[in-house]
Coordinates of C-alpha atoms in Angstrom, one line a residue:
Chain A
N1 CA 0.0 0.0 0.0
A2 CA 1.9 3.1 -1.3
G3 CA -0.2 5.8 0.5
V4 CA 1.0 9.2 -0.7
T5 CA 3.8 9.3 -3.2
Q6 CA 5.8 12.4 -4.2
T7 CA 8.3 12.9 -7.0
P8 CA 11.0 14.0 -7.3
K9 CA 12.5 13.5 -3.8
F10 CA 15.3 15.9 -4.5
Q11 CA 15.7 18.8 -7.0
V12 CA 18.2 21.6 -7.5
L13 CA 17.1 24.6 -9.6
K14 CA 18.6 27.8 -10.7
T15 CA 16.7 31.1 -10.0
G16 CA 14.0 31.6 -12.7
Q17 CA 13.7 27.9 -13.7
S18 CA 10.3 26.2 -13.5
M19 CA 9.4 22.8 -12.3
T20 CA 6.4 20.7 -11.2
L21 CA 6.2 18.5 -8.1
Q22 CA 4.0 15.5 -8.5
C23 CA 1.8 13.9 -5.9
A24 CA -0.4 10.8 -6.1
Q25 CA -2.5 9.0 -3.4
D26 CA -4.1 5.6 -3.6
M27 CA -6.4 5.8 -0.6
N28 CA -9.4 7.2 -2.5
H29 CA -9.2 10.4 -0.5
N30 CA -11.1 13.5 -1.6
S31 CA -9.0 16.2 -0.1
M32 CA -5.3 16.9 -1.0
Y33 CA -2.8 19.5 0.3
W34 CA 0.6 21.0 -0.4
Y35 CA 2.7 22.2 2.5
R36 CA 6.1 23.6 2.9
Q37 CA 8.3 23.1 5.9
D38 CA 11.0 25.5 6.9
P39 CA 13.2 25.6 10.0
G40 CA 11.6 27.8 12.6
M41 CA 8.4 28.3 10.5
G42 CA 6.8 24.9 10.9
L43 CA 4.4 23.5 8.3
R44 CA 2.6 26.1 6.2
L45 CA -0.3 25.4 3.8
I46 CA 0.4 26.5 0.2
Y47 CA -2.7 25.2 -1.6
Y48 CA -5.4 22.6 -1.0
S49 CA -8.0 20.8 -3.0
A50 CA -11.2 19.8 -1.1
S51 CA -12.4 17.6 -3.9
E52 CA -11.6 16.8 -7.6
G53 CA -12.0 19.9 -9.7
T54 CA -11.6 22.5 -6.9
T55 CA -8.5 24.2 -5.6
D56 CA -8.0 27.0 -3.0
K57 CA -5.2 29.1 -1.7
G58 CA -3.7 28.4 1.7
E59 CA -1.4 30.6 3.8
V60 CA 1.5 31.0 1.4
P61 CA 0.3 30.6 -2.2
N62 CA 2.4 33.3 -3.9
G63 CA 4.8 31.9 -6.6
Y64 CA 3.0 28.6 -6.9
N65 CA 0.2 27.1 -9.0
V66 CA -1.6 23.8 -8.6
S67 CA -3.6 21.3 -10.6
R68 CA -5.9 18.7 -9.4
L69 CA -5.6 16.4 -12.3
N70 CA -8.0 13.7 -11.1
K71 CA -9.0 12.3 -7.7
R72 CA -5.6 10.7 -7.2
E73 CA -3.2 13.4 -8.4
F74 CA -2.4 16.9 -7.2
S75 CA 0.6 18.7 -8.7
L76 CA 2.4 21.9 -7.5
R77 CA 4.2 24.1 -10.1
L78 CA 6.8 26.7 -9.5
E79 CA 6.8 29.0 -12.6
S80 CA 9.9 31.0 -11.8
A81 CA 11.8 29.6 -8.9
A82 CA 13.3 32.0 -6.3
P83 CA 15.8 31.2 -3.5
S84 CA 13.0 31.9 -1.0
Q85 CA 11.3 28.8 -2.3
T86 CA 14.1 26.6 -1.0
S87 CA 12.3 24.3 1.3
V88 CA 10.9 20.8 1.9
Y89 CA 7.6 20.3 0.3
F90 CA 5.0 17.8 1.6
C91 CA 1.9 16.5 -0.1
A92 CA -0.9 15.2 2.1
S93 CA -4.3 13.7 1.7
S94 CA -7.4 13.1 3.8
V95 CA -11.1 12.3 3.7
F96 CA -13.3 15.1 4.7
G97 CA -17.1 15.2 4.7
E98 CA -20.1 14.2 6.7
G99 CA -20.6 11.0 8.7
D100 CA -18.4 8.5 10.7
L101 CA -16.3 7.5 7.6
Y102 CA -15.0 11.0 7.2
T103 CA -12.3 11.3 9.9
G104 CA -10.2 14.0 8.3
E105 CA -7.0 12.1 9.3
L106 CA -4.1 13.5 7.4
F107 CA -1.6 11.3 5.6
F108 CA 1.7 12.7 4.3
G109 CA 4.2 11.8 1.6
E110 CA 7.9 11.5 2.3
G111 CA 8.7 15.0 1.1
S112 CA 10.5 16.7 -1.8
R113 CA 13.6 18.7 -1.0
L114 CA 14.0 21.6 -3.3
T115 CA 17.0 23.9 -3.4
V116 CA 17.0 27.1 -5.5
L117 CA 20.4 28.6 -6.2
Chain B
K1 CA -6.9 33.1 14.4
Q2 CA -5.9 29.6 15.6
E3 CA -2.4 29.3 17.0
V4 CA -0.9 26.0 18.1
T5 CA 2.0 26.0 20.6
Q6 CA 4.2 23.1 21.7
I7 CA 6.3 23.3 24.8
P8 CA 9.0 22.3 25.4
A9 CA 10.8 22.6 22.0
A10 CA 13.2 19.9 23.0
L11 CA 13.2 17.2 25.6
S12 CA 15.8 14.6 26.6
V13 CA 15.0 11.8 29.0
P14 CA 16.5 8.4 30.0
E15 CA 15.0 5.2 28.6
G16 CA 12.1 3.7 30.5
E17 CA 10.6 7.0 31.7
N18 CA 7.0 7.9 31.1
L19 CA 6.6 11.3 29.6
V20 CA 4.1 13.9 28.5
L21 CA 4.2 16.2 25.5
N22 CA 2.0 19.3 25.5
C23 CA 0.1 21.1 22.7
S24 CA -1.9 24.3 23.4
F25 CA -4.3 25.9 21.0
T26 CA -6.1 29.3 21.1
D27 CA -9.4 28.6 19.4
S28 CA -11.6 26.2 21.4
A29 CA -13.8 25.6 18.3
I30 CA -11.4 23.0 17.2
Y31 CA -12.6 20.2 15.0
N32 CA -9.9 17.5 15.1
L33 CA -6.5 17.2 16.9
Q34 CA -3.9 15.0 15.4
W35 CA -0.5 14.0 16.6
F36 CA 2.4 13.1 14.3
R37 CA 5.9 11.8 14.5
Q38 CA 8.6 13.0 12.1
D39 CA 12.0 11.3 11.9
P40 CA 14.9 13.3 10.4
G41 CA 14.7 13.7 6.7
K42 CA 11.3 11.9 6.6
G43 CA 7.7 12.8 6.2
L44 CA 5.1 13.0 9.0
T45 CA 3.6 9.8 10.3
S46 CA 0.1 9.9 11.9
L47 CA 0.1 8.7 15.5
L48 CA -3.3 9.5 16.8
L49 CA -6.3 11.5 15.7
I50 CA -8.9 12.8 18.2
Q51 CA -12.1 13.7 16.5
S52 CA -14.4 16.5 17.8
S53 CA -16.7 14.2 19.7
Q54 CA -13.8 12.3 21.4
R55 CA -11.7 13.2 24.4
E56 CA -8.8 10.7 24.0
Q57 CA -7.3 8.0 21.8
T58 CA -4.9 5.2 22.6
S59 CA -2.5 3.2 20.5
G60 CA -0.1 0.9 22.2
R61 CA 2.2 2.9 24.5
L62 CA 0.7 6.2 23.3
N63 CA -2.3 8.0 24.7
A64 CA -3.5 11.4 23.5
S65 CA -6.1 13.5 25.3
L66 CA -8.0 16.6 24.2
D67 CA -9.5 19.2 26.5
K68 CA -11.2 21.9 24.3
S69 CA -12.3 24.0 27.3
S70 CA -8.7 24.5 28.4
G71 CA -7.2 24.6 24.9
R72 CA -4.9 21.7 25.6
S73 CA -3.9 18.3 24.2
T74 CA -1.3 16.0 25.7
L75 CA 0.5 13.0 24.3
Y76 CA 1.5 10.5 26.9
I77 CA 4.3 8.0 26.0
A78 CA 4.7 5.1 28.4
A79 CA 8.0 3.3 29.0
S80 CA 10.0 5.3 26.5
Q81 CA 12.5 3.6 24.2
P82 CA 15.4 5.0 22.1
G83 CA 13.3 4.3 19.0
D84 CA 10.8 6.9 20.2
S85 CA 13.4 9.6 19.5
A86 CA 11.9 11.9 16.9
T87 CA 10.1 15.2 16.5
Y88 CA 6.4 15.1 17.6
L89 CA 4.0 17.6 16.1
C90 CA 0.4 18.3 16.9
A91 CA -2.1 19.8 14.4
G92 CA -5.4 21.5 15.2
Y93 CA -8.2 21.4 12.7
S94 CA -10.8 24.2 12.4
S95 CA -11.9 22.8 9.0
A96 CA -10.7 20.8 6.1
S97 CA -8.4 23.6 5.1
K98 CA -7.6 25.4 8.4
I99 CA -5.2 22.9 9.8
I100 CA -2.6 24.6 12.0
F101 CA 0.6 22.8 13.0
G102 CA 2.7 23.4 16.1
S103 CA 6.5 23.8 15.7
G104 CA 7.0 20.4 17.4
T105 CA 8.9 18.9 20.3
R106 CA 12.2 17.2 19.5
L107 CA 12.4 14.2 21.8
S108 CA 15.6 12.3 22.6
I109 CA 15.5 9.1 24.6
R110 CA 18.9 8.3 26.1
P111 CA 19.8 4.5 26.4

């Protein structure tokens, strides 16, 4: 059972380059999230998708775009990378809704470590 | 605005001790409270989830409680082992998108 899978695990970019982080989950979750984790700043939400076809901004969305390709996949794109975007990026998924089945428990991927020079 | 605080930031104890990690939140209208473990260079592993209608959850040597009225959650680890060494984070949910994380407690268990 793979859970939440992120690619790539490591990436080095030059300022101004673009790239896409991929995330896929096999737990049939409806909600997916992208976070960044920085020393001293904790985990901060970049974008989230409550369900297929919807996306919304989180706490720190500037410089990023997302695509909810289908129920399984949620990608994060950096159009013009900046050194301030050097961070560890985590994708997460959960089930949110009404009723006992919808616990909201968050499951995380292993992270993608991005360095922008 | 929901804020989540974890004190202490770091803790070192000898093996075998029982210990308590604390998580405080400012908004009592919290929906879920989840505890995670993070090993160096790894992702977050879910330990326990306390849903809005619950007051505690247990898994093995771990017990987490939630007191909304006081704005506190505690994670109790019994008979600590060196393998328990990691950073422990709590997260308070106000909704599907408003999930606020604490900065974590870095736990070290000395053999």
